[in-house]
Amino acid sequence: MGDPHAFAADVFHTVCDRLAERAADLYHLVAADAPFGGWLEGEAFLACRGRQAASGWCEVAARPTYGSEGVTVAAGRAAADRGALRVGGSGEPGDHRWLFAEVVLLLDGDGRLGDWRARTEAAAARLLRLGWKRSAAVLIVVAAGRGDVAADWADDLAGLPAWHRPALADPVVLGLPGGGSVAVRAADVKRDPAHTLTSAAGPG
């Protein structure tokens, strides 16, 4: 059976590589204060779809439903039934290289800590409904701003629980042409922290 942590980290880096290629577009979106959460989800899907054949992934799905994973969603809550991305690493029985992701965008002028906390914790709560043990339920948090996000937002990010969940891989920080930066962090969200997929090196 393949290593579920290595698989999930590979998917994360595939998404980050795509964002690095789109740095010029990211710069314009950040400079315009344009919300682009949907764009991020689309780019994540395209990145993984482009790697699907070469990587042997059996599935890459955009906006997968929680219902497809056996999660019951209350009537009138259709929006809460969809994640951002699902990638299957193998179609063979017993192979748990499987990833279901939520993507949350933290943006300049977007309410900072109060709004960020509500949105990231809501996304984590949705992932917790999966109850997966050996597969990856991944929360990808993208922080984007006109300056040095890691330094300028240090206090805000320090107060954000989702930012400090055990990391799936080292965070990725992208400098944008013309100024600004994007920091991307991914955490595997589990009901039991002992089931969380983390690298041997730790959160980093």
PDB file of N, CA, C and O in Angstrom, residues 54-111:
ATOM      1  N   ALA A  54       0.117  11.105 -15.163  1.00  0.00           N
ATOM      2  CA  ALA A  54       1.517  10.835 -14.832  1.00  0.00           C
ATOM      3  C   ALA A  54       1.678  10.246 -13.437  1.00  0.00           C
ATOM      4  O   ALA A  54       2.577   9.445 -13.187  1.00  0.00           O
ATOM      5  N   SER A  55       0.793  10.646 -12.518  1.00  0.00           N
ATOM      6  CA  SER A  55       0.904  10.190 -11.128  1.00  0.00           C
ATOM      7  C   SER A  55       0.146   8.902 -10.863  1.00  0.00           C
ATOM      8  O   SER A  55       0.289   8.317  -9.785  1.00  0.00           O
ATOM      9  N   GLY A  56      -0.692   8.481 -11.812  1.00  0.00           N
ATOM     10  CA  GLY A  56      -1.466   7.271 -11.594  1.00  0.00           C
ATOM     11  C   GLY A  56      -2.623   7.451 -10.638  1.00  0.00           C
ATOM     12  O   GLY A  56      -3.121   6.477 -10.058  1.00  0.00           O
ATOM     13  N   TRP A  57      -3.063   8.704 -10.454  1.00  0.00           N
ATOM     14  CA  TRP A  57      -4.201   8.942  -9.573  1.00  0.00           C
ATOM     15  C   TRP A  57      -5.471   8.474 -10.266  1.00  0.00           C
ATOM     16  O   TRP A  57      -5.685   8.744 -11.456  1.00  0.00           O
ATOM     17  N   CYS A  58      -6.325   7.791  -9.540  1.00  0.00           N
ATOM     18  CA  CYS A  58      -7.517   7.222 -10.165  1.00  0.00           C
ATOM     19  C   CYS A  58      -8.646   8.236 -10.298  1.00  0.00           C
ATOM     20  O   CYS A  58      -9.568   8.034 -11.088  1.00  0.00           O
ATOM     21  N   GLU A  59      -8.580   9.325  -9.544  1.00  0.00           N
ATOM     22  CA  GLU A  59      -9.655  10.324  -9.606  1.00  0.00           C
ATOM     23  C   GLU A  59      -9.145  11.697  -9.206  1.00  0.00           C
ATOM     24  O   GLU A  59      -8.345  11.826  -8.277  1.00  0.00           O
ATOM     25  N   VAL A  60      -9.625  12.718  -9.906  1.00  0.00           N
ATOM     26  CA  VAL A  60      -9.465  14.107  -9.482  1.00  0.00           C
ATOM     27  C   VAL A  60     -10.825  14.761  -9.685  1.00  0.00           C
ATOM     28  O   VAL A  60     -11.326  14.821 -10.805  1.00  0.00           O
ATOM     29  N   ALA A  61     -11.432  15.226  -8.605  1.00  0.00           N
ATOM     30  CA  ALA A  61     -12.786  15.782  -8.680  1.00  0.00           C
ATOM     31  C   ALA A  61     -12.827  17.183  -8.092  1.00  0.00           C
ATOM     32  O   ALA A  61     -12.246  17.444  -7.035  1.00  0.00           O
ATOM     33  N   ALA A  62     -13.532  18.086  -8.794  1.00  0.00           N
ATOM     34  CA  ALA A  62     -13.753  19.439  -8.293  1.00  0.00           C
ATOM     35  C   ALA A  62     -15.050  19.480  -7.501  1.00  0.00           C
ATOM     36  O   ALA A  62     -16.037  18.847  -7.866  1.00  0.00           O
ATOM     37  N   ARG A  63     -15.052  20.227  -6.409  1.00  0.00           N
ATOM     38  CA  ARG A  63     -16.227  20.442  -5.565  1.00  0.00           C
ATOM     39  C   ARG A  63     -16.946  19.134  -5.241  1.00  0.00           C
ATOM     40  O   ARG A  63     -18.142  18.984  -5.472  1.00  0.00           O
ATOM     41  N   PRO A  64     -16.240  18.157  -4.674  1.00  0.00           N
ATOM     42  CA  PRO A  64     -16.872  16.879  -4.324  1.00  0.00           C
ATOM     43  C   PRO A  64     -17.872  17.055  -3.188  1.00  0.00           C
ATOM     44  O   PRO A  64     -17.730  17.949  -2.353  1.00  0.00           O
ATOM     45  N   THR A  65     -18.873  16.220  -3.141  1.00  0.00           N
ATOM     46  CA  THR A  65     -19.861  16.311  -2.064  1.00  0.00           C
ATOM     47  C   THR A  65     -19.431  15.482  -0.865  1.00  0.00           C
ATOM     48  O   THR A  65     -18.790  14.433  -1.007  1.00  0.00           O
ATOM     49  N   TYR A  66     -19.808  15.948   0.318  1.00  0.00           N
ATOM     50  CA  TYR A  66     -19.602  15.147   1.521  1.00  0.00           C
ATOM     51  C   TYR A  66     -20.525  13.942   1.505  1.00  0.00           C
ATOM     52  O   TYR A  66     -20.204  12.889   2.052  1.00  0.00           O
ATOM     53  N   GLY A  67     -21.677  14.098   0.859  1.00  0.00           N
ATOM     54  CA  GLY A  67     -22.599  12.977   0.747  1.00  0.00           C
ATOM     55  C   GLY A  67     -21.971  11.783   0.059  1.00  0.00           C
ATOM     56  O   GLY A  67     -22.283  10.630   0.383  1.00  0.00           O
ATOM     57  N   SER A  68     -21.055  12.039  -0.891  1.00  0.00           N
ATOM     58  CA  SER A  68     -20.380  10.935  -1.583  1.00  0.00           C
ATOM     59  C   SER A  68     -19.472  10.156  -0.641  1.00  0.00           C
ATOM     60  O   SER A  68     -19.059   9.038  -0.950  1.00  0.00           O
ATOM     61  N   GLU A  69     -19.147  10.745   0.521  1.00  0.00           N
ATOM     62  CA  GLU A  69     -18.314  10.076   1.531  1.00  0.00           C
ATOM     63  C   GLU A  69     -19.153   9.563   2.696  1.00  0.00           C
ATOM     64  O   GLU A  69     -18.623   9.222   3.750  1.00  0.00           O
ATOM     65  N   GLY A  70     -20.480   9.531   2.506  1.00  0.00           N
ATOM     66  CA  GLY A  70     -21.357   8.978   3.531  1.00  0.00           C
ATOM     67  C   GLY A  70     -21.765   9.938   4.621  1.00  0.00           C
ATOM     68  O   GLY A  70     -22.319   9.533   5.644  1.00  0.00           O
ATOM     69  N   VAL A  71     -21.500  11.250   4.426  1.00  0.00           N
ATOM     70  CA  VAL A  71     -21.865  12.250   5.422  1.00  0.00           C
ATOM     71  C   VAL A  71     -23.269  12.771   5.119  1.00  0.00           C
ATOM     72  O   VAL A  71     -23.557  13.182   4.002  1.00  0.00           O
ATOM     73  N   THR A  72     -24.130  12.750   6.112  1.00  0.00           N
ATOM     74  CA  THR A  72     -25.489  13.257   5.950  1.00  0.00           C
ATOM     75  C   THR A  72     -25.509  14.757   6.193  1.00  0.00           C
ATOM     76  O   THR A  72     -24.994  15.235   7.201  1.00  0.00           O
ATOM     77  N   VAL A  73     -26.096  15.485   5.262  1.00  0.00           N
ATOM     78  CA  VAL A  73     -26.181  16.941   5.364  1.00  0.00           C
ATOM     79  C   VAL A  73     -27.641  17.337   5.532  1.00  0.00           C
ATOM     80  O   VAL A  73     -28.523  16.808   4.843  1.00  0.00           O
ATOM     81  N   ALA A  74     -27.900  18.254   6.478  1.00  0.00           N
ATOM     82  CA  ALA A  74     -29.264  18.675   6.758  1.00  0.00           C
ATOM     83  C   ALA A  74     -29.898  19.335   5.542  1.00  0.00           C
ATOM     84  O   ALA A  74     -29.214  19.956   4.725  1.00  0.00           O
ATOM     85  N   ALA A  75     -31.209  19.214   5.435  1.00  0.00           N
ATOM     86  CA  ALA A  75     -31.943  19.833   4.336  1.00  0.00           C
ATOM     87  C   ALA A  75     -31.701  21.334   4.333  1.00  0.00           C
ATOM     88  O   ALA A  75     -31.651  21.975   5.388  1.00  0.00           O
ATOM     89  N   GLY A  76     -31.551  21.893   3.142  1.00  0.00           N
ATOM     90  CA  GLY A  76     -31.307  23.331   3.011  1.00  0.00           C
ATOM     91  C   GLY A  76     -29.868  23.730   3.242  1.00  0.00           C
ATOM     92  O   GLY A  76     -29.557  24.917   3.278  1.00  0.00           O
ATOM     93  N   ARG A  77     -28.965  22.755   3.399  1.00  0.00           N
ATOM     94  CA  ARG A  77     -27.548  23.049   3.650  1.00  0.00           C
ATOM     95  C   ARG A  77     -26.681  22.543   2.503  1.00  0.00           C
ATOM     96  O   ARG A  77     -25.566  22.043   2.706  1.00  0.00           O
ATOM     97  N   ALA A  78     -27.185  22.681   1.278  1.00  0.00           N
ATOM     98  CA  ALA A  78     -26.469  22.149   0.117  1.00  0.00           C
ATOM     99  C   ALA A  78     -25.075  22.727  -0.010  1.00  0.00           C
ATOM    100  O   ALA A  78     -24.129  22.032  -0.394  1.00  0.00           O
ATOM    101  N   ALA A  79     -24.902  24.014   0.312  1.00  0.00           N
ATOM    102  CA  ALA A  79     -23.586  24.655   0.182  1.00  0.00           C
ATOM    103  C   ALA A  79     -22.560  24.006   1.105  1.00  0.00           C
ATOM    104  O   ALA A  79     -21.371  23.941   0.789  1.00  0.00           O
ATOM    105  N   ALA A  80     -23.020  23.525   2.266  1.00  0.00           N
ATOM    106  CA  ALA A  80     -22.112  22.894   3.225  1.00  0.00           C
ATOM    107  C   ALA A  80     -21.782  21.465   2.835  1.00  0.00           C
ATOM    108  O   ALA A  80     -20.968  20.815   3.489  1.00  0.00           O
ATOM    109  N   ASP A  81     -22.402  20.961   1.766  1.00  0.00           N
ATOM    110  CA  ASP A  81     -22.178  19.581   1.357  1.00  0.00           C
ATOM    111  C   ASP A  81     -20.987  19.446   0.426  1.00  0.00           C
ATOM    112  O   ASP A  81     -20.593  18.338   0.090  1.00  0.00           O
ATOM    113  N   ARG A  82     -20.393  20.548  -0.017  1.00  0.00           N
ATOM    114  CA  ARG A  82     -19.315  20.458  -0.996  1.00  0.00           C
ATOM    115  C   ARG A  82     -17.973  20.922  -0.431  1.00  0.00           C
ATOM    116  O   ARG A  82     -17.893  21.943   0.238  1.00  0.00           O
ATOM    117  N   GLY A  83     -16.937  20.138  -0.733  1.00  0.00           N
ATOM    118  CA  GLY A  83     -15.582  20.547  -0.432  1.00  0.00           C
ATOM    119  C   GLY A  83     -14.981  21.222  -1.654  1.00  0.00           C
ATOM    120  O   GLY A  83     -15.692  21.610  -2.587  1.00  0.00           O
ATOM    121  N   ALA A  84     -13.661  21.362  -1.663  1.00  0.00           N
ATOM    122  CA  ALA A  84     -12.983  22.022  -2.780  1.00  0.00           C
ATOM    123  C   ALA A  84     -12.392  21.028  -3.774  1.00  0.00           C
ATOM    124  O   ALA A  84     -12.408  21.262  -4.983  1.00  0.00           O
ATOM    125  N   LEU A  85     -11.870  19.897  -3.273  1.00  0.00           N
ATOM    126  CA  LEU A  85     -11.093  19.005  -4.127  1.00  0.00           C
ATOM    127  C   LEU A  85     -11.060  17.604  -3.528  1.00  0.00           C
ATOM    128  O   LEU A  85     -10.973  17.447  -2.304  1.00  0.00           O
ATOM    129  N   ARG A  86     -11.155  16.604  -4.403  1.00  0.00           N
ATOM    130  CA  ARG A  86     -10.923  15.214  -3.975  1.00  0.00           C
ATOM    131  C   ARG A  86      -9.968  14.573  -4.972  1.00  0.00           C
ATOM    132  O   ARG A  86     -10.145  14.695  -6.187  1.00  0.00           O
ATOM    133  N   VAL A  87      -8.945  13.895  -4.441  1.00  0.00           N
ATOM    134  CA  VAL A  87      -7.975  13.197  -5.280  1.00  0.00           C
ATOM    135  C   VAL A  87      -7.817  11.783  -4.751  1.00  0.00           C
ATOM    136  O   VAL A  87      -7.604  11.586  -3.546  1.00  0.00           O
ATOM    137  N   GLY A  88      -7.949  10.800  -5.643  1.00  0.00           N
ATOM    138  CA  GLY A  88      -7.753   9.406  -5.267  1.00  0.00           C
ATOM    139  C   GLY A  88      -6.441   8.895  -5.806  1.00  0.00           C
ATOM    140  O   GLY A  88      -6.156   9.037  -6.999  1.00  0.00           O
ATOM    141  N   GLY A  89      -5.637   8.312  -4.938  1.00  0.00           N
ATOM    142  CA  GLY A  89      -4.312   7.847  -5.354  1.00  0.00           C
ATOM    143  C   GLY A  89      -4.301   6.459  -5.934  1.00  0.00           C
ATOM    144  O   GLY A  89      -3.354   6.072  -6.593  1.00  0.00           O
ATOM    145  N   SER A  90      -5.337   5.683  -5.686  1.00  0.00           N
ATOM    146  CA  SER A  90      -5.380   4.328  -6.212  1.00  0.00           C
ATOM    147  C   SER A  90      -6.805   3.822  -6.180  1.00  0.00           C
ATOM    148  O   SER A  90      -7.595   4.204  -5.314  1.00  0.00           O
ATOM    149  N   GLY A  91      -7.140   2.969  -7.114  1.00  0.00           N
ATOM    150  CA  GLY A  91      -8.462   2.355  -7.108  1.00  0.00           C
ATOM    151  C   GLY A  91      -8.459   0.983  -6.477  1.00  0.00           C
ATOM    152  O   GLY A  91      -9.474   0.287  -6.473  1.00  0.00           O
ATOM    153  N   GLU A  92      -7.332   0.567  -5.928  1.00  0.00           N
ATOM    154  CA  GLU A  92      -7.228  -0.779  -5.376  1.00  0.00           C
ATOM    155  C   GLU A  92      -7.796  -0.850  -3.963  1.00  0.00           C
ATOM    156  O   GLU A  92      -7.596   0.058  -3.157  1.00  0.00           O
ATOM    157  N   PRO A  93      -8.520  -1.933  -3.623  1.00  0.00           N
ATOM    158  CA  PRO A  93      -9.051  -2.097  -2.265  1.00  0.00           C
ATOM    159  C   PRO A  93      -7.928  -2.061  -1.232  1.00  0.00           C
ATOM    160  O   PRO A  93      -6.848  -2.614  -1.449  1.00  0.00           O
ATOM    161  N   GLY A  94      -8.195  -1.379  -0.122  1.00  0.00           N
ATOM    162  CA  GLY A  94      -7.216  -1.329   0.965  1.00  0.00           C
ATOM    163  C   GLY A  94      -6.165  -0.269   0.819  1.00  0.00           C
ATOM    164  O   GLY A  94      -5.333  -0.091   1.710  1.00  0.00           O
ATOM    165  N   ASP A  95      -6.166   0.474  -0.302  1.00  0.00           N
ATOM    166  CA  ASP A  95      -5.178   1.530  -0.480  1.00  0.00           C
ATOM    167  C   ASP A  95      -5.811   2.850  -0.059  1.00  0.00           C
ATOM    168  O   ASP A  95      -6.754   3.315  -0.685  1.00  0.00           O
ATOM    169  N   HIS A  96      -5.290   3.448   0.988  1.00  0.00           N
ATOM    170  CA  HIS A  96      -5.917   4.636   1.566  1.00  0.00           C
ATOM    171  C   HIS A  96      -5.264   5.947   1.127  1.00  0.00           C
ATOM    172  O   HIS A  96      -5.318   6.931   1.853  1.00  0.00           O
ATOM    173  N   ARG A  97      -4.657   5.949  -0.024  1.00  0.00           N
ATOM    174  CA  ARG A  97      -4.129   7.203  -0.557  1.00  0.00           C
ATOM    175  C   ARG A  97      -5.300   7.973  -1.173  1.00  0.00           C
ATOM    176  O   ARG A  97      -5.585   7.852  -2.362  1.00  0.00           O
ATOM    177  N   TRP A  98      -5.951   8.738  -0.333  1.00  0.00           N
ATOM    178  CA  TRP A  98      -7.174   9.446  -0.736  1.00  0.00           C
ATOM    179  C   TRP A  98      -7.184  10.791  -0.024  1.00  0.00           C
ATOM    180  O   TRP A  98      -6.824  10.877   1.150  1.00  0.00           O
ATOM    181  N   LEU A  99      -7.585  11.838  -0.721  1.00  0.00           N
ATOM    182  CA  LEU A  99      -7.557  13.172  -0.127  1.00  0.00           C
ATOM    183  C   LEU A  99      -8.847  13.914  -0.461  1.00  0.00           C
ATOM    184  O   LEU A  99      -9.325  13.884  -1.586  1.00  0.00           O
ATOM    185  N   PHE A 100      -9.398  14.574   0.555  1.00  0.00           N
ATOM    186  CA  PHE A 100     -10.579  15.432   0.412  1.00  0.00           C
ATOM    187  C   PHE A 100     -10.190  16.757   1.066  1.00  0.00           C
ATOM    188  O   PHE A 100      -9.774  16.789   2.218  1.00  0.00           O
ATOM    189  N   ALA A 101     -10.292  17.866   0.316  1.00  0.00           N
ATOM    190  CA  ALA A 101      -9.760  19.135   0.805  1.00  0.00           C
ATOM    191  C   ALA A 101     -10.789  20.252   0.823  1.00  0.00           C
ATOM    192  O   ALA A 101     -11.700  20.296  -0.015  1.00  0.00           O
ATOM    193  N   GLU A 102     -10.619  21.141   1.784  1.00  0.00           N
ATOM    194  CA  GLU A 102     -11.287  22.442   1.840  1.00  0.00           C
ATOM    195  C   GLU A 102     -10.203  23.489   1.655  1.00  0.00           C
ATOM    196  O   GLU A 102      -9.078  23.330   2.144  1.00  0.00           O
ATOM    197  N   VAL A 103     -10.518  24.567   0.948  1.00  0.00           N
ATOM    198  CA  VAL A 103      -9.574  25.669   0.747  1.00  0.00           C
ATOM    199  C   VAL A 103     -10.189  26.940   1.326  1.00  0.00           C
ATOM    200  O   VAL A 103     -11.331  27.285   1.012  1.00  0.00           O
ATOM    201  N   VAL A 104      -9.442  27.620   2.185  1.00  0.00           N
ATOM    202  CA  VAL A 104      -9.908  28.872   2.795  1.00  0.00           C
ATOM    203  C   VAL A 104      -8.925  29.981   2.438  1.00  0.00           C
ATOM    204  O   VAL A 104      -7.710  29.822   2.609  1.00  0.00           O
ATOM    205  N   LEU A 105      -9.443  31.100   1.952  1.00  0.00           N
ATOM    206  CA  LEU A 105      -8.624  32.261   1.597  1.00  0.00           C
ATOM    207  C   LEU A 105      -8.707  33.323   2.680  1.00  0.00           C
ATOM    208  O   LEU A 105      -9.793  33.729   3.083  1.00  0.00           O
ATOM    209  N   LEU A 106      -7.545  33.769   3.160  1.00  0.00           N
ATOM    210  CA  LEU A 106      -7.448  34.895   4.085  1.00  0.00           C
ATOM    211  C   LEU A 106      -6.846  36.051   3.284  1.00  0.00           C
ATOM    212  O   LEU A 106      -5.748  35.934   2.756  1.00  0.00           O
ATOM    213  N   LEU A 107      -7.573  37.149   3.210  1.00  0.00           N
ATOM    214  CA  LEU A 107      -7.197  38.219   2.297  1.00  0.00           C
ATOM    215  C   LEU A 107      -7.125  39.555   3.030  1.00  0.00           C
ATOM    216  O   LEU A 107      -7.883  39.806   3.963  1.00  0.00           O
ATOM    217  N   ASP A 108      -6.219  40.432   2.580  1.00  0.00           N
ATOM    218  CA  ASP A 108      -6.143  41.795   3.106  1.00  0.00           C
ATOM    219  C   ASP A 108      -7.532  42.439   3.117  1.00  0.00           C
ATOM    220  O   ASP A 108      -8.313  42.285   2.177  1.00  0.00           O
ATOM    221  N   GLY A 109      -7.836  43.186   4.192  1.00  0.00           N
ATOM    222  CA  GLY A 109      -9.090  43.915   4.255  1.00  0.00           C
ATOM    223  C   GLY A 109     -10.306  43.025   4.365  1.00  0.00           C
ATOM    224  O   GLY A 109     -11.421  43.417   4.032  1.00  0.00           O
ATOM    225  N   ASP A 110     -10.108  41.804   4.866  1.00  0.00           N
ATOM    226  CA  ASP A 110     -11.202  40.819   4.877  1.00  0.00           C
ATOM    227  C   ASP A 110     -11.665  40.500   6.292  1.00  0.00           C
ATOM    228  O   ASP A 110     -12.059  39.380   6.585  1.00  0.00           O
ATOM    229  N   GLY A 111     -11.591  41.463   7.184  1.00  0.00           N
ATOM    230  CA  GLY A 111     -12.104  41.241   8.527  1.00  0.00           C
ATOM    231  C   GLY A 111     -11.073  40.733   9.513  1.00  0.00           C
ATOM    232  O   GLY A 111     -11.305  40.707  10.709  1.00  0.00           O
TER     233      GLY A 111
END
